[in-house]
Amino acid sequence: MKKKLILMGIAGALVLSTMVGGTLAAFQANSSQGTSKIETKDLKISLSEDASELAKYYSGDLRLMPGAEVDTNLTVSTDANNYESYIRVTVFKAWGSGIKDTFSIDDSLDHGQINITSGDGWIVKTIDNQTTVLYYTKPVAGGVSTPSFISKVGIPATLTNDYADKQFTIEAYAEAVQTMGGVEAIKSAWGVDAVINRSGEITTI
């Protein structure tokens, strides 16, 4: 039997890095974003951040109290020439020190003390306190962006001084697979069982 070709795409970007103030009276939000696109076969996707809501915090003129949330708009965009595809995003969050390539994870801290809120239309699977996987339920046509997979980022109001002068970072990696033969494609590419209804929407992972 001839094996079916599974088309996949992947993209990754560092989306947010934030420092917590030394007294925990407030924390400073700074964007450290980058965007990269990697082509695999015929599916092309990219991560993008609309920083308009976050921009006012970047200059240091405005601070957020612990317990507050920052609105953001992190989406996955598909190439105009793409086949229709299903999208998955894996989000890694961690506390530590440094930014970008110098960031060092501190596993003495609870990485679950970073709150992320997804937008509409995503199935959210919490793997552990550092990793969350999100599946967009609807097929995504070429040249279309998903709703926000992260619409808010925040930290609890109950943080102890163990988190003083620490940073948290969030990284997101997006993947796409073709909708044709969707159940088989998802199983082959991502190793999970999906239930897809007659409209092509994923109802269960």
mmCIF file of C-alpha atoms in Angstrom:
data_model
loop_
_atom_site.group_PDB
_atom_site.id
_atom_site.type_symbol
_atom_site.label_atom_id
_atom_site.label_comp_id
_atom_site.label_asym_id
_atom_site.label_seq_id
_atom_site.Cartn_x
_atom_site.Cartn_y
_atom_site.Cartn_z
ATOM 1 C CA MET A 1 0.000 0.000 0.000
ATOM 2 C CA LYS A 2 1.335 3.417 -0.933
ATOM 3 C CA LYS A 3 1.918 5.549 2.163
ATOM 4 C CA LYS A 4 0.149 8.901 2.192
ATOM 5 C CA LEU A 5 2.309 12.010 2.306
ATOM 6 C CA ILE A 6 1.777 14.055 5.439
ATOM 7 C CA LEU A 7 2.410 17.758 4.917
ATOM 8 C CA MET A 8 3.667 19.679 7.924
ATOM 9 C CA GLY A 9 4.902 23.172 8.779
ATOM 10 C CA ILE A 10 6.562 24.595 11.880
ATOM 11 C CA ALA A 11 7.397 28.049 13.227
ATOM 12 C CA GLY A 12 8.870 29.286 16.476
ATOM 13 C CA ALA A 13 9.224 32.615 18.231
ATOM 14 C CA LEU A 14 10.178 34.014 21.622
ATOM 15 C CA VAL A 15 7.115 36.000 22.510
ATOM 16 C CA LEU A 16 7.517 37.582 25.924
ATOM 17 C CA SER A 17 10.101 38.130 28.632
ATOM 18 C CA THR A 18 9.250 39.883 31.871
ATOM 19 C CA MET A 19 11.184 40.956 34.982
ATOM 20 C CA VAL A 20 9.631 40.927 38.426
ATOM 21 C CA GLY A 21 10.514 43.887 40.639
ATOM 22 C CA GLY A 22 12.864 43.361 43.569
ATOM 23 C CA THR A 23 10.267 44.202 46.198
ATOM 24 C CA LEU A 24 7.412 42.466 44.385
ATOM 25 C CA ALA A 25 5.475 45.710 44.602
ATOM 26 C CA ALA A 26 5.276 45.667 40.813
ATOM 27 C CA PHE A 27 6.769 44.034 37.793
ATOM 28 C CA GLN A 28 8.084 45.442 34.567
ATOM 29 C CA ALA A 29 6.806 44.036 31.264
ATOM 30 C CA ASN A 30 9.252 44.074 28.378
ATOM 31 C CA SER A 31 8.737 42.618 24.937
ATOM 32 C CA SER A 32 11.467 40.444 23.523
ATOM 33 C CA GLN A 33 9.885 39.181 20.383
ATOM 34 C CA GLY A 34 11.262 37.582 17.291
ATOM 35 C CA THR A 35 9.642 35.827 14.388
ATOM 36 C CA SER A 36 10.954 32.977 12.336
ATOM 37 C CA LYS A 37 9.458 30.911 9.580
ATOM 38 C CA ILE A 38 10.577 27.418 8.629
ATOM 39 C CA GLU A 39 9.200 25.727 5.532
ATOM 40 C CA THR A 40 8.488 21.994 5.483
ATOM 41 C CA LYS A 41 6.963 20.586 2.301
ATOM 42 C CA ASP A 42 4.097 22.852 1.197
ATOM 43 C CA LEU A 43 2.793 24.263 4.444
ATOM 44 C CA LYS A 44 4.159 27.611 5.649
ATOM 45 C CA ILE A 45 3.153 29.234 8.927
ATOM 46 C CA SER A 46 4.448 31.993 11.145
ATOM 47 C CA LEU A 47 3.869 33.315 14.639
ATOM 48 C CA SER A 48 2.994 36.959 15.073
ATOM 49 C CA GLU A 49 2.422 39.327 17.961
ATOM 50 C CA ASP A 50 0.297 42.439 17.875
ATOM 51 C CA ALA A 51 2.108 44.394 20.589
ATOM 52 C CA SER A 52 -0.246 47.364 20.561
ATOM 53 C CA GLU A 53 -1.708 46.525 23.970
ATOM 54 C CA LEU A 54 1.697 45.776 25.473
ATOM 55 C CA ALA A 55 3.600 48.691 23.970
ATOM 56 C CA LYS A 56 2.762 51.111 26.778
ATOM 57 C CA TYR A 57 4.587 48.843 29.250
ATOM 58 C CA TYR A 58 7.810 48.520 27.261
ATOM 59 C CA SER A 59 9.233 51.952 28.043
ATOM 60 C CA GLY A 60 9.205 51.425 31.813
ATOM 61 C CA ASP A 61 6.860 54.374 32.353
ATOM 62 C CA LEU A 62 4.032 52.089 33.445
ATOM 63 C CA ARG A 63 4.169 49.134 35.831
ATOM 64 C CA LEU A 64 1.837 46.258 36.552
ATOM 65 C CA MET A 65 1.005 45.090 40.032
ATOM 66 C CA PRO A 66 1.250 41.342 40.696
ATOM 67 C CA GLY A 67 -2.163 39.863 40.079
ATOM 68 C CA ALA A 68 -2.765 42.023 37.022
ATOM 69 C CA GLU A 69 -2.926 40.702 33.461
ATOM 70 C CA VAL A 70 -1.431 42.013 30.228
ATOM 71 C CA ASP A 71 -3.591 41.868 27.108
ATOM 72 C CA THR A 72 -1.790 40.511 24.080
ATOM 73 C CA ASN A 73 -2.608 39.028 20.688
ATOM 74 C CA LEU A 74 -0.453 36.044 19.746
ATOM 75 C CA THR A 75 -1.658 34.355 16.571
ATOM 76 C CA VAL A 76 -0.586 31.872 13.915
ATOM 77 C CA SER A 77 -0.656 33.023 10.292
ATOM 78 C CA THR A 78 -0.687 30.781 7.226
ATOM 79 C CA ASP A 79 0.848 31.412 3.829
ATOM 80 C CA ALA A 80 -1.591 32.478 1.124
ATOM 81 C CA ASN A 81 -0.634 29.454 -0.991
ATOM 82 C CA ASN A 82 -1.143 26.947 1.822
ATOM 83 C CA TYR A 83 -3.442 24.007 1.711
ATOM 84 C CA GLU A 84 -6.123 24.096 4.373
ATOM 85 C CA SER A 85 -4.538 22.928 7.614
ATOM 86 C CA TYR A 86 -4.966 22.201 11.311
ATOM 87 C CA ILE A 87 -2.843 24.217 13.734
ATOM 88 C CA ARG A 88 -1.204 23.213 17.010
ATOM 89 C CA VAL A 89 0.810 25.516 19.304
ATOM 90 C CA THR A 90 3.101 24.343 22.103
ATOM 91 C CA VAL A 91 3.772 26.981 24.764
ATOM 92 C CA PHE A 92 6.707 26.719 27.176
ATOM 93 C CA LYS A 93 6.828 29.037 30.187
ATOM 94 C CA ALA A 94 9.545 29.277 32.813
ATOM 95 C CA TRP A 95 11.019 31.402 35.586
ATOM 96 C CA GLY A 96 14.720 32.174 35.628
ATOM 97 C CA SER A 97 17.299 34.833 34.869
ATOM 98 C CA GLY A 98 18.537 36.498 31.693
ATOM 99 C CA ILE A 99 16.837 37.150 28.363
ATOM 100 C CA LYS A 100 16.829 35.521 24.938
ATOM 101 C CA ASP A 101 19.872 33.272 24.452
ATOM 102 C CA THR A 102 21.170 33.958 27.976
ATOM 103 C CA PHE A 103 17.977 32.911 29.750
ATOM 104 C CA SER A 104 18.634 30.292 32.437
ATOM 105 C CA ILE A 105 15.724 28.330 33.923
ATOM 106 C CA ASP A 106 15.478 28.215 37.724
ATOM 107 C CA ASP A 107 13.756 24.946 38.595
ATOM 108 C CA SER A 108 13.550 25.897 42.265
ATOM 109 C CA LEU A 109 10.631 28.123 41.218
ATOM 110 C CA ASP A 110 7.153 26.983 40.255
ATOM 111 C CA HIS A 111 6.762 27.575 36.520
ATOM 112 C CA GLY A 112 3.021 27.225 36.949
ATOM 113 C CA GLN A 113 3.060 30.708 38.508
ATOM 114 C CA ILE A 114 2.626 32.231 35.050
ATOM 115 C CA ASN A 115 -0.950 32.531 33.866
ATOM 116 C CA ILE A 116 -1.839 32.398 30.172
ATOM 117 C CA THR A 117 -5.348 32.774 28.767
ATOM 118 C CA SER A 118 -6.239 31.448 25.320
ATOM 119 C CA GLY A 119 -8.638 32.999 22.861
ATOM 120 C CA ASP A 120 -11.765 31.368 21.457
ATOM 121 C CA GLY A 121 -11.696 28.175 19.455
ATOM 122 C CA TRP A 122 -8.708 26.457 21.070
ATOM 123 C CA ILE A 123 -8.582 23.115 22.879
ATOM 124 C CA VAL A 124 -6.115 23.528 25.756
ATOM 125 C CA LYS A 125 -4.081 20.604 27.110
ATOM 126 C CA THR A 126 -1.878 21.209 30.150
ATOM 127 C CA ILE A 127 1.081 18.827 29.982
ATOM 128 C CA ASP A 128 2.885 20.026 33.114
ATOM 129 C CA ASN A 129 3.495 23.312 34.945
ATOM 130 C CA GLN A 130 5.869 24.404 32.176
ATOM 131 C CA THR A 131 4.172 23.141 29.006
ATOM 132 C CA THR A 132 0.745 23.787 27.482
ATOM 133 C CA VAL A 133 -0.424 22.498 24.096
ATOM 134 C CA LEU A 134 -3.250 24.216 22.220
ATOM 135 C CA TYR A 135 -5.127 22.854 19.197
ATOM 136 C CA TYR A 136 -7.165 25.191 17.013
ATOM 137 C CA THR A 137 -10.435 23.418 16.340
ATOM 138 C CA LYS A 138 -11.251 24.800 12.889
ATOM 139 C CA PRO A 139 -9.480 24.200 9.574
ATOM 140 C CA VAL A 140 -7.371 27.222 8.619
ATOM 141 C CA ALA A 141 -7.306 28.288 4.985
ATOM 142 C CA GLY A 142 -4.278 29.791 3.247
ATOM 143 C CA GLY A 143 -3.653 33.441 4.016
ATOM 144 C CA VAL A 144 -5.671 33.355 7.256
ATOM 145 C CA SER A 145 -4.639 33.995 10.868
ATOM 146 C CA THR A 146 -6.040 32.136 13.852
ATOM 147 C CA PRO A 147 -7.639 33.883 16.817
ATOM 148 C CA SER A 148 -5.233 34.559 19.700
ATOM 149 C CA PHE A 149 -3.754 31.442 21.206
ATOM 150 C CA ILE A 150 -2.625 33.682 24.063
ATOM 151 C CA SER A 151 -4.871 36.665 24.732
ATOM 152 C CA LYS A 152 -3.653 37.485 28.257
ATOM 153 C CA VAL A 153 -0.501 36.917 30.311
ATOM 154 C CA GLY A 154 -0.304 37.480 34.047
ATOM 155 C CA ILE A 155 1.226 36.391 37.334
ATOM 156 C CA PRO A 156 -0.566 35.615 40.611
ATOM 157 C CA ALA A 157 -0.905 38.219 43.334
ATOM 158 C CA THR A 158 0.394 35.663 45.832
ATOM 159 C CA LEU A 159 4.008 35.409 44.623
ATOM 160 C CA THR A 160 6.583 35.224 47.412
ATOM 161 C CA ASN A 161 9.927 37.014 47.550
ATOM 162 C CA ASP A 162 11.510 33.897 46.026
ATOM 163 C CA TYR A 163 10.473 35.435 42.696
ATOM 164 C CA ALA A 164 12.015 38.859 43.348
ATOM 165 C CA ASP A 165 14.442 39.972 40.618
ATOM 166 C CA LYS A 166 13.531 36.923 38.522
ATOM 167 C CA GLN A 167 12.232 36.879 34.986
ATOM 168 C CA PHE A 168 9.716 34.724 33.283
ATOM 169 C CA THR A 169 9.862 33.849 29.635
ATOM 170 C CA ILE A 170 7.328 32.360 27.258
ATOM 171 C CA GLU A 171 8.206 30.546 24.047
ATOM 172 C CA ALA A 172 5.692 29.300 21.509
ATOM 173 C CA TYR A 173 6.111 26.802 18.670
ATOM 174 C CA ALA A 174 3.398 26.395 16.037
ATOM 175 C CA GLU A 175 2.818 23.369 13.811
ATOM 176 C CA ALA A 176 0.442 22.688 10.937
ATOM 177 C CA VAL A 177 -0.800 19.518 9.231
ATOM 178 C CA GLN A 178 -3.028 19.110 6.221
ATOM 179 C CA THR A 179 -6.771 18.701 6.718
ATOM 180 C CA MET A 180 -7.014 16.011 4.037
ATOM 181 C CA GLY A 181 -7.117 12.707 5.901
ATOM 182 C CA GLY A 182 -7.139 14.838 9.044
ATOM 183 C CA VAL A 183 -7.468 12.121 11.693
ATOM 184 C CA GLU A 184 -4.645 10.100 10.141
ATOM 185 C CA ALA A 185 -2.508 13.194 9.527
ATOM 186 C CA ILE A 186 -2.886 14.401 13.117
ATOM 187 C CA LYS A 187 -2.112 10.959 14.508
ATOM 188 C CA SER A 188 0.964 10.571 12.298
ATOM 189 C CA ALA A 189 2.356 14.071 12.856
ATOM 190 C CA TRP A 190 1.402 14.746 16.475
ATOM 191 C CA GLY A 191 0.795 11.307 17.962
ATOM 192 C CA VAL A 192 -2.667 12.140 19.309
ATOM 193 C CA ASP A 193 -6.153 10.866 18.497
ATOM 194 C CA ALA A 194 -8.567 13.493 17.200
ATOM 195 C CA VAL A 195 -12.311 13.371 16.659
ATOM 196 C CA ILE A 196 -13.359 15.498 13.677
ATOM 197 C CA ASN A 197 -16.992 16.246 12.823
ATOM 198 C CA ARG A 198 -18.588 16.501 9.383
ATOM 199 C CA SER A 199 -17.785 20.201 9.206
ATOM 200 C CA GLY A 200 -14.089 19.401 9.574
ATOM 201 C CA GLU A 201 -13.844 20.813 13.095
ATOM 202 C CA ILE A 202 -11.859 19.038 15.805
ATOM 203 C CA THR A 203 -14.240 18.255 18.659
ATOM 204 C CA THR A 204 -11.949 16.178 20.888
ATOM 205 C CA ILE A 205 -8.226 15.523 21.285
#
